[in-house]
mmCIF file of C-alpha atoms in Angstrom:
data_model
loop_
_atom_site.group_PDB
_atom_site.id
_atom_site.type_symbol
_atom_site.label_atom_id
_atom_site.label_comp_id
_atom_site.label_asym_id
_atom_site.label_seq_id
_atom_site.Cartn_x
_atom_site.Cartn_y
_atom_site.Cartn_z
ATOM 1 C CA UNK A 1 17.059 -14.020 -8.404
ATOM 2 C CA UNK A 2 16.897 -16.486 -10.398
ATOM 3 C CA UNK A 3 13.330 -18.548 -12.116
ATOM 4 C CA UNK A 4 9.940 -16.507 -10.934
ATOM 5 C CA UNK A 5 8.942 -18.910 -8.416
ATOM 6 C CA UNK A 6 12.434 -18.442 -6.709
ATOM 7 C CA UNK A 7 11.403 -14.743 -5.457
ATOM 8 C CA UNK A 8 10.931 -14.820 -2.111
ATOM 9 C CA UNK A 9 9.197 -12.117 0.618
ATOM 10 C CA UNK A 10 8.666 -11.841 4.294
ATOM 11 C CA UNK A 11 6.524 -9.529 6.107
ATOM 12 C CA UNK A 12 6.604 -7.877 8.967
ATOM 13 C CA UNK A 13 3.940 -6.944 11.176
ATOM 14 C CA UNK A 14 4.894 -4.304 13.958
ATOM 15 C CA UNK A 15 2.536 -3.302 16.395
ATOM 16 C CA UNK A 16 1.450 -4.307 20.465
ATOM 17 C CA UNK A 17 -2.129 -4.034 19.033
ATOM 18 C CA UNK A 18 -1.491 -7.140 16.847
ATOM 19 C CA UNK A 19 0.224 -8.990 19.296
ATOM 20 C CA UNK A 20 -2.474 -8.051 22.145
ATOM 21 C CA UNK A 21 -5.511 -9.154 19.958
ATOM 22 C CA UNK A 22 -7.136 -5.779 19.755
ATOM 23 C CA UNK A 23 -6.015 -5.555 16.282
ATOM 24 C CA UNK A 24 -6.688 -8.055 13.753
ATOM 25 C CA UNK A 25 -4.228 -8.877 11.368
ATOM 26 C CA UNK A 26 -5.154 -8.659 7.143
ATOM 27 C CA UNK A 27 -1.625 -7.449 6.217
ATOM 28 C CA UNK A 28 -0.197 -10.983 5.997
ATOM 29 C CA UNK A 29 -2.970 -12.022 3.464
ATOM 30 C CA UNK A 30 -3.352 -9.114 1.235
ATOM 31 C CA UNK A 31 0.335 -8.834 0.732
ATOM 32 C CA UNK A 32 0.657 -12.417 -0.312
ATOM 33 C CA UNK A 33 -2.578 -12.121 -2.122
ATOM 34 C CA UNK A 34 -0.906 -9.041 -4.455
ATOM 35 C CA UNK A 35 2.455 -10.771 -4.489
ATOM 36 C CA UNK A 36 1.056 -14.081 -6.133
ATOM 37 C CA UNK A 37 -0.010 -12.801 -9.334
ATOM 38 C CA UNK A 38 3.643 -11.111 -9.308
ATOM 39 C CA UNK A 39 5.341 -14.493 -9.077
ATOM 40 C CA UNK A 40 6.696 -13.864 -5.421
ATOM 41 C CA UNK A 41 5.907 -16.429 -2.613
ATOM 42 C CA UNK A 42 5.911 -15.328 1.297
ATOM 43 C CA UNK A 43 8.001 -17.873 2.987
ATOM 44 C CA UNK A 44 8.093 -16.178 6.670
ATOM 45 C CA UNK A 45 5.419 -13.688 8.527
ATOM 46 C CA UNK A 46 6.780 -11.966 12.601
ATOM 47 C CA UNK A 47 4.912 -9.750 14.795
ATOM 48 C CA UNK A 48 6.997 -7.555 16.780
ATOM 49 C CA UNK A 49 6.612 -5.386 19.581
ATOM 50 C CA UNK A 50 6.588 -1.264 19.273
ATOM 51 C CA UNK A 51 10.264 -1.992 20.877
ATOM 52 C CA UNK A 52 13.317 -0.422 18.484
ATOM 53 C CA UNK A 53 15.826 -3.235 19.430
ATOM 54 C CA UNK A 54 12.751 -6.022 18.384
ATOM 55 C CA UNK A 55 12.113 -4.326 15.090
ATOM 56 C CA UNK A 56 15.586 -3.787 13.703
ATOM 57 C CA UNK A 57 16.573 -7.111 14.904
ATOM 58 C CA UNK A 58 13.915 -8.639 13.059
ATOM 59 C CA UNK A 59 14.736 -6.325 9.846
ATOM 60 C CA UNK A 60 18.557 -7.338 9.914
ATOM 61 C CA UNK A 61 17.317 -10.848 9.669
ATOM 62 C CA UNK A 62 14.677 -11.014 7.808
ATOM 63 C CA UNK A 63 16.089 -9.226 5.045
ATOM 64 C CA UNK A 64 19.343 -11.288 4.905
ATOM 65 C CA UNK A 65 16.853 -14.189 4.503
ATOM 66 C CA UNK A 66 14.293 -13.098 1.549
ATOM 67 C CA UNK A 67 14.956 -10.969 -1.789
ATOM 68 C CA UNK A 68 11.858 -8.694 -0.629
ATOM 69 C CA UNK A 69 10.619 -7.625 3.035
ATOM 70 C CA UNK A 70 7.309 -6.356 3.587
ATOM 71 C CA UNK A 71 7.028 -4.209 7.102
ATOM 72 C CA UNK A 72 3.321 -2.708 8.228
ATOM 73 C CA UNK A 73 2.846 -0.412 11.008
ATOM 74 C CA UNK A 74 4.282 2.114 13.283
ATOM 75 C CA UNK A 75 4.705 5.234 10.872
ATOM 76 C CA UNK A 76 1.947 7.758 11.871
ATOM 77 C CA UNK A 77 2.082 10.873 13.866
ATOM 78 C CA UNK A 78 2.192 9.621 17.668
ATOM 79 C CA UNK A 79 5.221 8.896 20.014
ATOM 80 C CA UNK A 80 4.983 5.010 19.898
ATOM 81 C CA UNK A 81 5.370 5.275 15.945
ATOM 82 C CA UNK A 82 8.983 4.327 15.934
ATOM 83 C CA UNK A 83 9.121 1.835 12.779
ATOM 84 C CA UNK A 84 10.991 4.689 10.387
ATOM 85 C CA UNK A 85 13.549 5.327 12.859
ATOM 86 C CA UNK A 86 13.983 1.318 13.320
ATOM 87 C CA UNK A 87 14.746 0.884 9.696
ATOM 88 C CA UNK A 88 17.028 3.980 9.568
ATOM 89 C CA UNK A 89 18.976 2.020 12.433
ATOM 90 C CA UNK A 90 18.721 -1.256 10.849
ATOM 91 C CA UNK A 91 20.717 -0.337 7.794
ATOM 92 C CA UNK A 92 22.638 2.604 9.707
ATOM 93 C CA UNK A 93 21.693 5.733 8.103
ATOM 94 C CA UNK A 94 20.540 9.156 9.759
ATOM 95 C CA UNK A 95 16.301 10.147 9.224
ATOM 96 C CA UNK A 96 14.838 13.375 9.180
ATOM 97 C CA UNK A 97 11.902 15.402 7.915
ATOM 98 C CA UNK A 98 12.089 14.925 4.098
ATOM 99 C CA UNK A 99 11.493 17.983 1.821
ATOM 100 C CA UNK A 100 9.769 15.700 -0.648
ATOM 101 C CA UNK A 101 7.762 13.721 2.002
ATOM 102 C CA UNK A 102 6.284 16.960 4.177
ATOM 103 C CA UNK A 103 5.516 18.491 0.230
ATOM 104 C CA UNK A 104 3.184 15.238 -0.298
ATOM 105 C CA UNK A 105 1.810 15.601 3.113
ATOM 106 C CA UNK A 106 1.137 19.841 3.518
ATOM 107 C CA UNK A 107 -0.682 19.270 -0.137
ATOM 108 C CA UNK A 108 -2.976 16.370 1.217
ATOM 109 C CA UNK A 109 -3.735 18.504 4.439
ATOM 110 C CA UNK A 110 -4.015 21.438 2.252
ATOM 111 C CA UNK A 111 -6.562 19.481 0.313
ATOM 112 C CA UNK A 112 -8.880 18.379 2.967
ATOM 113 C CA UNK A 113 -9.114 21.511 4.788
ATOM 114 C CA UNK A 114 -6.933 19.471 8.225
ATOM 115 C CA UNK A 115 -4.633 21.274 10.096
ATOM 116 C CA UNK A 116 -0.860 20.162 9.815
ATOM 117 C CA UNK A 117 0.053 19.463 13.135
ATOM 118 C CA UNK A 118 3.771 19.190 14.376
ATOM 119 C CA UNK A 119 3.151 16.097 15.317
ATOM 120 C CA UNK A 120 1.770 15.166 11.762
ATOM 121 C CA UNK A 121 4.745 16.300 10.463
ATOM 122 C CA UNK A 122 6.676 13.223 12.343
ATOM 123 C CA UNK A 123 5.402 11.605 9.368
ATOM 124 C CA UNK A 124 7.856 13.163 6.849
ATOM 125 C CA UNK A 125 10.831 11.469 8.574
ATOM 126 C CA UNK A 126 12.361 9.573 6.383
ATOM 127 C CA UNK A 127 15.775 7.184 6.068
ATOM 128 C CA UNK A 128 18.489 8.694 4.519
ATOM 129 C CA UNK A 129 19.026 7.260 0.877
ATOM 130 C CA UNK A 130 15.142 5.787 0.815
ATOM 131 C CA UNK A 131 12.440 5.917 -1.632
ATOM 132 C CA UNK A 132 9.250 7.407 -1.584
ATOM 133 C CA UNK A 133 6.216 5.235 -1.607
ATOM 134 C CA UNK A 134 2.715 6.400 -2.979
ATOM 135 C CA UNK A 135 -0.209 6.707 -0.993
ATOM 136 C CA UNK A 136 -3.472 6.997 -2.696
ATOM 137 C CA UNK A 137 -5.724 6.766 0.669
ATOM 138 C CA UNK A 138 -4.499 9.431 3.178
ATOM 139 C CA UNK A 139 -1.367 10.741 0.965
ATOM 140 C CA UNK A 140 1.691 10.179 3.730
ATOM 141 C CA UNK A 141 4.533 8.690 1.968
ATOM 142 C CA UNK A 142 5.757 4.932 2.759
ATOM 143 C CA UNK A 143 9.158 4.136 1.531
ATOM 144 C CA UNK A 144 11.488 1.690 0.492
ATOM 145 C CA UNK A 145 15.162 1.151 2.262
ATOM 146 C CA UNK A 146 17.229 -1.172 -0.160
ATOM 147 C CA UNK A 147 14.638 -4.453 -0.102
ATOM 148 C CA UNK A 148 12.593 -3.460 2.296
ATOM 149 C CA UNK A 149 9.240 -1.573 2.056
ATOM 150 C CA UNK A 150 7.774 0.086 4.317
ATOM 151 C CA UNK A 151 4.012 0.456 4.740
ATOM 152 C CA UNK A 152 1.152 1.517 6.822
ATOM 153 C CA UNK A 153 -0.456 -0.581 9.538
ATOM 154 C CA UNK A 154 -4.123 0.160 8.615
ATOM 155 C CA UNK A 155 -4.831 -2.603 5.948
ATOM 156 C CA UNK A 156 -6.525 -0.328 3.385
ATOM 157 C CA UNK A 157 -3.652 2.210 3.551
ATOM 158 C CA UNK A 158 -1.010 -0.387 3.436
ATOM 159 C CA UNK A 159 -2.778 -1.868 0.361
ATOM 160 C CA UNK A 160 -2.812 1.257 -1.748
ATOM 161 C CA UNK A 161 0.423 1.609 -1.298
ATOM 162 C CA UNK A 162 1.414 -2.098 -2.557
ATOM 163 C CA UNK A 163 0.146 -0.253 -6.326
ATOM 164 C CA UNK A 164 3.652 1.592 -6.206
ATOM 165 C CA UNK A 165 5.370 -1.500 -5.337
ATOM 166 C CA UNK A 166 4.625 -3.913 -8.457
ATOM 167 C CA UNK A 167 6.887 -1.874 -11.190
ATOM 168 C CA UNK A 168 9.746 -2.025 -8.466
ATOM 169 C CA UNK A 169 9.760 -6.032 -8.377
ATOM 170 C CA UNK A 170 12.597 -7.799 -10.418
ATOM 171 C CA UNK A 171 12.730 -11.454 -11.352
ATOM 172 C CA UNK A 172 8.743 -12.219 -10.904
ATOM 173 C CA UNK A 173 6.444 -12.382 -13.339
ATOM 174 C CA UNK A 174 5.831 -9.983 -15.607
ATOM 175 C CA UNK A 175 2.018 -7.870 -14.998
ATOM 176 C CA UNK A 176 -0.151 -5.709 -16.656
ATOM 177 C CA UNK A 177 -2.201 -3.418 -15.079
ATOM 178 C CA UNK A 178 -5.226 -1.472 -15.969
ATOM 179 C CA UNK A 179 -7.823 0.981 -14.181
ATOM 180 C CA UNK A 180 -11.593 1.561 -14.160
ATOM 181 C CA UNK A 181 -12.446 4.994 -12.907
ATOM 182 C CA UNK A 182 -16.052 5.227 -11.315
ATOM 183 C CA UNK A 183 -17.087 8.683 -11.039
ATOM 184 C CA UNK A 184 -19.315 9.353 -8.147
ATOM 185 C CA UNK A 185 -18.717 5.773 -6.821
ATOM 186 C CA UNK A 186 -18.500 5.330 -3.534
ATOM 187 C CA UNK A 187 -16.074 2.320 -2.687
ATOM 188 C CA UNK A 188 -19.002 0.632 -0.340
ATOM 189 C CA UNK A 189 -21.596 0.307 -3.557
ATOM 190 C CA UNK A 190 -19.107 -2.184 -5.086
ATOM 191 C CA UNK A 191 -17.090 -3.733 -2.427
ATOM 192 C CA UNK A 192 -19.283 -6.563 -2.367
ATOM 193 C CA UNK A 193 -18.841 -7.852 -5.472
ATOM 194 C CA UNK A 194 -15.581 -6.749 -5.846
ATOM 195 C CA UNK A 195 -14.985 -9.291 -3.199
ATOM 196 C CA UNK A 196 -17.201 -12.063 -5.705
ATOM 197 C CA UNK A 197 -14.950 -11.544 -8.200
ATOM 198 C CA UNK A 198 -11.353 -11.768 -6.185
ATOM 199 C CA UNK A 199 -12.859 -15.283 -5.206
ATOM 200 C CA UNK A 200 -13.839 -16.285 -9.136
ATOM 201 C CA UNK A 201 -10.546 -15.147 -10.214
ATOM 202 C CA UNK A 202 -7.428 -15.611 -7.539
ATOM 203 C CA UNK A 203 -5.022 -14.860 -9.422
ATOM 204 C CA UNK A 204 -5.509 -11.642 -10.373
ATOM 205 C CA UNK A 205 -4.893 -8.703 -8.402
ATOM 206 C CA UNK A 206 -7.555 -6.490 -7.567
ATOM 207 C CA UNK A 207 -7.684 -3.113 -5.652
ATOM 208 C CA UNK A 208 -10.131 -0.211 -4.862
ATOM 209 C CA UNK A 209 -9.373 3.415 -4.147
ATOM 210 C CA UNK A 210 -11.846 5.898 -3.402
ATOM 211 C CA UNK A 211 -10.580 9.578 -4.390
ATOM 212 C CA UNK A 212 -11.478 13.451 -4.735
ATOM 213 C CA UNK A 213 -10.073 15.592 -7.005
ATOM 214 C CA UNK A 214 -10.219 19.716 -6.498
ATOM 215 C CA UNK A 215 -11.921 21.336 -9.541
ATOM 216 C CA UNK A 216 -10.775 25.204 -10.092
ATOM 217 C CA UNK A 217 -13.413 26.170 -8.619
ATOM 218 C CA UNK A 218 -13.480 24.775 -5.580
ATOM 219 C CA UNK A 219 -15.671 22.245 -5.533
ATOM 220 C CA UNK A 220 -15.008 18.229 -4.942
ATOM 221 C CA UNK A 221 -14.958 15.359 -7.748
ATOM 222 C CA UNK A 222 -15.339 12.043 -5.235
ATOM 223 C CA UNK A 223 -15.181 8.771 -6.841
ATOM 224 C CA UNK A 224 -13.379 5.101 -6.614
ATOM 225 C CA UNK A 225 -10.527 3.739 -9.059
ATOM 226 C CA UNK A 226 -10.473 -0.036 -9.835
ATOM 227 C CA UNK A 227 -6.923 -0.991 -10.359
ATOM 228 C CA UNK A 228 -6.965 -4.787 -11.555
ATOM 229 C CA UNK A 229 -3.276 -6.516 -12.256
ATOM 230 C CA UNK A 230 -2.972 -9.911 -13.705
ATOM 231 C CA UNK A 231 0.367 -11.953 -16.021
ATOM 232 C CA UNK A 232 -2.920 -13.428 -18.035
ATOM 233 C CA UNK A 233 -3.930 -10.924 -20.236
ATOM 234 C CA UNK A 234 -7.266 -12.608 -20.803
ATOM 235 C CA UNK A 235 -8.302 -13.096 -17.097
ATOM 236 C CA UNK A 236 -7.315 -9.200 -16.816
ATOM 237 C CA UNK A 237 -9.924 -8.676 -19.904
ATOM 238 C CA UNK A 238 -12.560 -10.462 -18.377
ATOM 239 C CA UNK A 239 -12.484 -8.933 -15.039
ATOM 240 C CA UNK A 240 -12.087 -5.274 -16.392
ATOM 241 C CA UNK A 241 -14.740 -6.057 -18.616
ATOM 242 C CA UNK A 242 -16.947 -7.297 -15.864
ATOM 243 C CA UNK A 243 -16.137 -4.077 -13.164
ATOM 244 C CA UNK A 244 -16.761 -2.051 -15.753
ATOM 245 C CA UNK A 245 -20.405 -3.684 -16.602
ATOM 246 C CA UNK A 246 -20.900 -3.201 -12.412
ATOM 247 C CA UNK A 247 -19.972 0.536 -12.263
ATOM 248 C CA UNK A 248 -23.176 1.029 -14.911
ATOM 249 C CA UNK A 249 -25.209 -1.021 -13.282
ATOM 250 C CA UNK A 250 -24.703 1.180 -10.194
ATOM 251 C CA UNK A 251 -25.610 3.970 -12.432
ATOM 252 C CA UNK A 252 -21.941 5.882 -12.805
ATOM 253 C CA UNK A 253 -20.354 6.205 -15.774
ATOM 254 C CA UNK A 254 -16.711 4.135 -16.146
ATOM 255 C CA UNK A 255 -13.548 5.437 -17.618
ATOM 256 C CA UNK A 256 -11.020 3.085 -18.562
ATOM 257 C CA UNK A 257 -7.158 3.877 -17.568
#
């Protein structure tokens, strides 16, 4: 691959809602947004159809072309969500349900008291041979098919899973990462000037997760994590000093990571 600025990505956005206008695109930007900081430059962005042939003739290409391909959309529970069986045909290897996968997604259910429907379960079917990838926001799995990842369509989901995707990047620039933990937090309290402080400092990577944790006995922990990412080490100082000043100002305690 070469010098870091030689690393090169593509992203795919699948979907009829894109293309009809109903949905508004943010993929595109926050996946070039996190991939900056990471040394990798976007060079091409399609929208495709919800149309098999479109999607893995857009995958063949596209990830011929680019060391890294980005797709969003098309992998939860109803009929039209056809992007995991694209990808299994693009690189010609079977899918099914996934031990591993439906183990993620009956704990998540399990967790939030929702009913696993059969049609939930649609979203354990996996490629043969591919990788899980995390998801901090609603818990079912992307995954990643030789250079290709494969992500959510709802922006927030699609960028908590980008968090699992960093470590797996070779030939960009090397990252550190580091977490603020605000107990209690809710995600809206800060977004604000979480937003402030992307704009003051670009080249840093910064993310928000809001989470629950079950105690023993019974009852909920709720709270956001503050994942920041940065090559500078200072810049990542400043800003994890500066989100963790906000989280006492909004009266919860932080807890670095």
């Amino acid at each position: 691959m070469g010098e870091m600025q030689q690393v090169t990505a593509a992203v795919l956005l699948i979907g009829d809602e894109v293309l009809s206008g109903r949905t508004q695109d943010k993929n595109l930007q926050q996946i070039a947004q996190f991939l900056a900081p990471l040394g990798v430059n976007v060079v091409e962005c399609r929208v495709v159809p919800d149309i098999e042939t479109e999607i893995v003739d857009a995958v063949n290409t596209l990830r011929q072309k680019v060391d890294y391909l980005f797709t969003t959309g098309g992998i939860g529970p109803t009929h039209d969500d056809i992007t995991a069986d694209s990808i299994a045909r693009a690189f010609g290897v079977g899918i099914d349900v996934r031990a591993d996968a439906l183990e993620i997604i009956e704990h998540w259910y399990e967790k939030t008291g929702t009913p696993l429907t059969e049609t939930r379960k649609r979203m354990a079917r996996i490629p043969d041979g591919a990788s899980l990838i995390e998801n901090p926001v609603t818990g079912a799995p992307g995954f990643q098919t030789g250079n290709v990842f494969t992500l959510a369509g709802v922006p927030k989901i699609a960028r908590g899973m980008l968090e699992d995707i960093a470590h797996r990047i070779e030939g960009g620039a090397v990252t550190q990462s580091r977490s603020v933990k605000g107990e209690g937090l809710r995600e809206g309290d800060i977004a604000v000037q979480l937003g402030e402080l992307q704009i003051d400092y670009p080249d840093v990577s910064i993310g928000s997760y809001p989470y629950f944790l079950e105690l023993q006995d019974g009852k909920l922990r709720r709270g956001t994590q503050l994942v920041v990412r940065s090559t500078d080490d200072g810049k990542l100082d400043e800003v994890i000093t500066k989100i963790t000043a906000l989280v006492s100002e909004l009266g919860h305690e932080p807890e670095l990571a």
